[in-house]
PDB file of C-alpha atoms in Angstrom:
ATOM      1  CA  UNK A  12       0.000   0.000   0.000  1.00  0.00           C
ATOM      2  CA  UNK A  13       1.629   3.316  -1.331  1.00  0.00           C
ATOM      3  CA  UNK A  14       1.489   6.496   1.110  1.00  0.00           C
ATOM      4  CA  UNK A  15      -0.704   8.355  -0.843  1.00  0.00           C
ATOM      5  CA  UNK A  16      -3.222   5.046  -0.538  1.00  0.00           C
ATOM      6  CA  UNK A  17      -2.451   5.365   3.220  1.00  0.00           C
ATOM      7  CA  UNK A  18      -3.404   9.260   3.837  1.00  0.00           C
ATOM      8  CA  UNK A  19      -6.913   9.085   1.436  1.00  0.00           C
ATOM      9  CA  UNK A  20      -7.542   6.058   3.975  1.00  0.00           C
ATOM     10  CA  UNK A  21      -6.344   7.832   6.896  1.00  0.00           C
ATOM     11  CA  UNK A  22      -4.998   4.683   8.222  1.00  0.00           C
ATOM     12  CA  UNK A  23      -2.930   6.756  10.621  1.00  0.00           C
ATOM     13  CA  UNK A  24      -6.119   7.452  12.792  1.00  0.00           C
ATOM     14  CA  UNK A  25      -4.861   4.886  15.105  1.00  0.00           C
ATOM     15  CA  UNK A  26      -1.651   5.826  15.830  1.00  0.00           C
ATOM     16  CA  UNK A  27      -3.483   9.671  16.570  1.00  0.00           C
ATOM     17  CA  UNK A  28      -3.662  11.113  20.086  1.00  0.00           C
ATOM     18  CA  UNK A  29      -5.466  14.145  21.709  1.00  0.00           C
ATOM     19  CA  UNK A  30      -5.827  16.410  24.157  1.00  0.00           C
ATOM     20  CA  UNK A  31      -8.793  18.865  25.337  1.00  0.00           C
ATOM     21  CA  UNK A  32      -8.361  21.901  26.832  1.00  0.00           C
ATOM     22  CA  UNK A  33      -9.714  25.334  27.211  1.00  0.00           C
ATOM     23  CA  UNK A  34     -10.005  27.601  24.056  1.00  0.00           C
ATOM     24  CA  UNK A  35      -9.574  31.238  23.463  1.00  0.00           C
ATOM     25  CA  UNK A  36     -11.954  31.554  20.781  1.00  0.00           C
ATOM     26  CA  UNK A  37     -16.056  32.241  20.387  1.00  0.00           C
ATOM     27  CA  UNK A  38     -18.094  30.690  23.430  1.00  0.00           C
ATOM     28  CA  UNK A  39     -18.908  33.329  25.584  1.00  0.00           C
ATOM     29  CA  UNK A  40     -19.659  32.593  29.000  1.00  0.00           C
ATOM     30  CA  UNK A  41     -19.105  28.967  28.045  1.00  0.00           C
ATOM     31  CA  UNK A  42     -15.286  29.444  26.955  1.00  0.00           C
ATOM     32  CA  UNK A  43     -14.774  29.034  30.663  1.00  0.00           C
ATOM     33  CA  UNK A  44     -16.312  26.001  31.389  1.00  0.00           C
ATOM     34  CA  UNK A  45     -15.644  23.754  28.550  1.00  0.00           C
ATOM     35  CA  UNK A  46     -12.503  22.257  27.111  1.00  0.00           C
ATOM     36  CA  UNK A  47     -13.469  22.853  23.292  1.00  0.00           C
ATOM     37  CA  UNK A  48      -9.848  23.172  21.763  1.00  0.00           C
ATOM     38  CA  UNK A  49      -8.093  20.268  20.425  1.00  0.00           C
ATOM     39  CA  UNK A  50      -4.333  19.690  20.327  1.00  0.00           C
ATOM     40  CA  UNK A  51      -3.531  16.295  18.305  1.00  0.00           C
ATOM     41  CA  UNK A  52      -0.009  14.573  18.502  1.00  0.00           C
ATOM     42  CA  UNK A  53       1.875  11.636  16.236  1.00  0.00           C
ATOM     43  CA  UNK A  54       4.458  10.470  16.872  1.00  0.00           C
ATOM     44  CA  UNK A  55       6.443  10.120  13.654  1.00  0.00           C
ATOM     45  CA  UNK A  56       9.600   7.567  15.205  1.00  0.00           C
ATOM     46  CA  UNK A  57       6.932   5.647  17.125  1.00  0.00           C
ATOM     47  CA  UNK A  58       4.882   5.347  13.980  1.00  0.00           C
ATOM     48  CA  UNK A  59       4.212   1.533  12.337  1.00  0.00           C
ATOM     49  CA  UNK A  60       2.540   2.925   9.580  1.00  0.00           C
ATOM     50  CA  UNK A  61       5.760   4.992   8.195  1.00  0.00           C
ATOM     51  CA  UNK A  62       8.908   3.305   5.986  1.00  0.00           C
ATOM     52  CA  UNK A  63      12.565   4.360   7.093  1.00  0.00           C
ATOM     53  CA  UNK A  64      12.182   6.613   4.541  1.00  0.00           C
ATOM     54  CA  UNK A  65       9.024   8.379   4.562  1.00  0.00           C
ATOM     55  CA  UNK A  66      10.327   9.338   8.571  1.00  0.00           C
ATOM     56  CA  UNK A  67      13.330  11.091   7.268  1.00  0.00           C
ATOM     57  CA  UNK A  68      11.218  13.110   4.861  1.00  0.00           C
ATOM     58  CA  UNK A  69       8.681  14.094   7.530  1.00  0.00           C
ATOM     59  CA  UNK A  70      11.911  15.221   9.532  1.00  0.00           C
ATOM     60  CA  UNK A  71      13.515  16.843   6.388  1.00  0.00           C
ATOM     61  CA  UNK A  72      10.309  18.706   5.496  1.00  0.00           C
ATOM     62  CA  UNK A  73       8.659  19.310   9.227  1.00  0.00           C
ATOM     63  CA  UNK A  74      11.712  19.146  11.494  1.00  0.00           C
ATOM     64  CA  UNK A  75      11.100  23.098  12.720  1.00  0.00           C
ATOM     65  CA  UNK A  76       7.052  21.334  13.295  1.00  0.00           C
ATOM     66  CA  UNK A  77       8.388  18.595  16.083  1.00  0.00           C
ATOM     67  CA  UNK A  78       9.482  18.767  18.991  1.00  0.00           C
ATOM     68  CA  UNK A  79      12.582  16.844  20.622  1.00  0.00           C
ATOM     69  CA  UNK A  80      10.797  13.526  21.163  1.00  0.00           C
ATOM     70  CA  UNK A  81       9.601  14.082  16.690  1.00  0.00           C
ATOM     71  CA  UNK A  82       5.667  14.863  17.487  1.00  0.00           C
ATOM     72  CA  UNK A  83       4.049  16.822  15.725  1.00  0.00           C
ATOM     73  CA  UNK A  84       1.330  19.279  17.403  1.00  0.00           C
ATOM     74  CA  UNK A  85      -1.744  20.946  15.378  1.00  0.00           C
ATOM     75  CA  UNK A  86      -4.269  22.789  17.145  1.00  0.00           C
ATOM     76  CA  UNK A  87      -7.601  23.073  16.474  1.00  0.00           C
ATOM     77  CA  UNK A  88     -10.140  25.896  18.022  1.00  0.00           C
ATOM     78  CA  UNK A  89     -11.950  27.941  15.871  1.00  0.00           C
ATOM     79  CA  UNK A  90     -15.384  25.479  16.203  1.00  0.00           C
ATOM     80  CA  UNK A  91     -17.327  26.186  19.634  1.00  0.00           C
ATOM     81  CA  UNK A  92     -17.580  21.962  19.460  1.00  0.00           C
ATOM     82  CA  UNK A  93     -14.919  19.926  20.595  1.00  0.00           C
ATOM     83  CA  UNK A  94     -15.731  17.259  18.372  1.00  0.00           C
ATOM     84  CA  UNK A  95     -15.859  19.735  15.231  1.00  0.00           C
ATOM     85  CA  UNK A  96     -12.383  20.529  16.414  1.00  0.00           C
ATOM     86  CA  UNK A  97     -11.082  17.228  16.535  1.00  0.00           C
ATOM     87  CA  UNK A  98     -11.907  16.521  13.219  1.00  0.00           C
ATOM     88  CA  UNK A  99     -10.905  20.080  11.855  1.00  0.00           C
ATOM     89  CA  UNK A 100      -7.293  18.494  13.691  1.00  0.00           C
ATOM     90  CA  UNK A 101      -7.579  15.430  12.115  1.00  0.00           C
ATOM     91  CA  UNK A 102      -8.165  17.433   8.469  1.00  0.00           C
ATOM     92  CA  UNK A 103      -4.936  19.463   8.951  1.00  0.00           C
ATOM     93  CA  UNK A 104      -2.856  16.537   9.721  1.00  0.00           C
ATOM     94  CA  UNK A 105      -3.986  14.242   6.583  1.00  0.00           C
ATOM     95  CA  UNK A 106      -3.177  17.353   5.066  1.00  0.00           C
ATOM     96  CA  UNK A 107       0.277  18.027   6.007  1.00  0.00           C
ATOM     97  CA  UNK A 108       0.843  14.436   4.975  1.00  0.00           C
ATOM     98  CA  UNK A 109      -0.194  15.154   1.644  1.00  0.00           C
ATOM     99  CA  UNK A 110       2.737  17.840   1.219  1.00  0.00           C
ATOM    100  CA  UNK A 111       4.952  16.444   2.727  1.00  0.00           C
ATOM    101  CA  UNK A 112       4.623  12.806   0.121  1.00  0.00           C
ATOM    102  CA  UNK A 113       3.186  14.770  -2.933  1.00  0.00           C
ATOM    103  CA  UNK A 114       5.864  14.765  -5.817  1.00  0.00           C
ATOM    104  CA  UNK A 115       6.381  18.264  -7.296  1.00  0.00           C
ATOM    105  CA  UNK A 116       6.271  18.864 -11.036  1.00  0.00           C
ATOM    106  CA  UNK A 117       9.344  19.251 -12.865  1.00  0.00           C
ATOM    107  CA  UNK A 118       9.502  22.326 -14.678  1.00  0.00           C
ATOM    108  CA  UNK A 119      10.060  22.552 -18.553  1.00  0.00           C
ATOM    109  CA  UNK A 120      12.345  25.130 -19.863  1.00  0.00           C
ATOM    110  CA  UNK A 121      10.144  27.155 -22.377  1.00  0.00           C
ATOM    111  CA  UNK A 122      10.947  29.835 -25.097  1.00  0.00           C
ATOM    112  CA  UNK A 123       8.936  33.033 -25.288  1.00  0.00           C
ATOM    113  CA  UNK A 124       6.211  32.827 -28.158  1.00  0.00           C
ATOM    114  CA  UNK A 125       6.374  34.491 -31.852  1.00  0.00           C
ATOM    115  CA  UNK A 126       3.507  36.741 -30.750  1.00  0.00           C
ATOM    116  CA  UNK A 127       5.570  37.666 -27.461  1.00  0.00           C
ATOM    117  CA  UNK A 128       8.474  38.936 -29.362  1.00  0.00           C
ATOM    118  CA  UNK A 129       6.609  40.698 -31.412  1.00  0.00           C
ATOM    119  CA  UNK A 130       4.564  42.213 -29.031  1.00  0.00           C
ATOM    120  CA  UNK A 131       7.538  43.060 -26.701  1.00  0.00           C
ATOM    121  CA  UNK A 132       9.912  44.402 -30.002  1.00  0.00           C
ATOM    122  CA  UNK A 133       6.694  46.804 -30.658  1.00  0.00           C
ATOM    123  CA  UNK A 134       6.559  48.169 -27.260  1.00  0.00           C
ATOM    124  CA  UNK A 135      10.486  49.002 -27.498  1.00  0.00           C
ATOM    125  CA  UNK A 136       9.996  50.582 -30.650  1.00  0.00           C
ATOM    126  CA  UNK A 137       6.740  53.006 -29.282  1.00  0.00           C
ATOM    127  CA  UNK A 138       8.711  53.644 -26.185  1.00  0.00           C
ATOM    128  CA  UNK A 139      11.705  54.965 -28.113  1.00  0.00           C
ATOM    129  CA  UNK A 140       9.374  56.909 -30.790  1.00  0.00           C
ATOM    130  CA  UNK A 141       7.879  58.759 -27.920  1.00  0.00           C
ATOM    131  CA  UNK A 142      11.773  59.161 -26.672  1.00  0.00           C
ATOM    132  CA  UNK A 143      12.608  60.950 -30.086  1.00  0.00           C
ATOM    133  CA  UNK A 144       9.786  62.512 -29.913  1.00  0.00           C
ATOM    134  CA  UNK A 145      11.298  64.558 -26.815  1.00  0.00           C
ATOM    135  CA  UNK A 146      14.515  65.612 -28.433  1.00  0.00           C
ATOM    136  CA  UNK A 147      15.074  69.247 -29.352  1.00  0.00           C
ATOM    137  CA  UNK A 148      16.534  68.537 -32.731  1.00  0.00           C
ATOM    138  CA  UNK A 149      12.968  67.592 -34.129  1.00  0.00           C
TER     139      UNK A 149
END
């Protein structure tokens, strides 16, 4: 089963862990009370689901994202629900993992256009008509 197989079936749901606690954002009276932000941690050393190699490239490309132990931490708090915010957690994650594994095109070399020329050989040659046009001698 590739990676990319792995994230679309979020097979790493298991190895997920969270943690509730008090919010900062919309609730009013009830921002007080109610533990409605999420914080969800993996473990990406500790993780069975990840190659040799697919760990080094969630260090190379997250490294400044973990902390010493190699966790990563996303928040989630903008939903007054806890459970919206677990899953808005569990969203950002699966999506981290897709940039960190998706391949990035190659780019192709390409020469300007006939038209472009044209177009950019006409501009030069208004541009230093209106120039002339300046000089004293005319």
């Amino acid at each position: 089963m590739t990676i990319t197989e792995r994230i679309k079936n979020e097979i790493f749901n298991t190895e997920l862990t969270f943690l509730a606690s008090r919010s900062s954002g919309p609730g009013g009276q009830n921002v007080n009370k109610v533990n409605s932000r999420v914080t969800l941690f993996f473990n990406v050393p500790n993780s069975q689901y990840l190659s040799e190699e697919e760990k080094t490239k969630v260090f190379e490309k997250y490294g400044n994202r973990l902390d010493k132990d190699g966790t990563i931490q996303i928040d989630a708090q903008t939903s007054r629900s806890q459970i919206e915010n677990k899953k808005i957690a569990i969203r950002k994650f699966y999506e981290l993992m897709e940039k960190v594994f998706k391949k990035k095109k190659k780019r192709i070399a390409t020469r300007p256009g006939k038209a472009a020329k044209e177009r950019r050989l006409k501009a030069k040659r208004v541009r230093s008509e209106k120039k002339a046009m300046r000089n004293k001698n005319f």
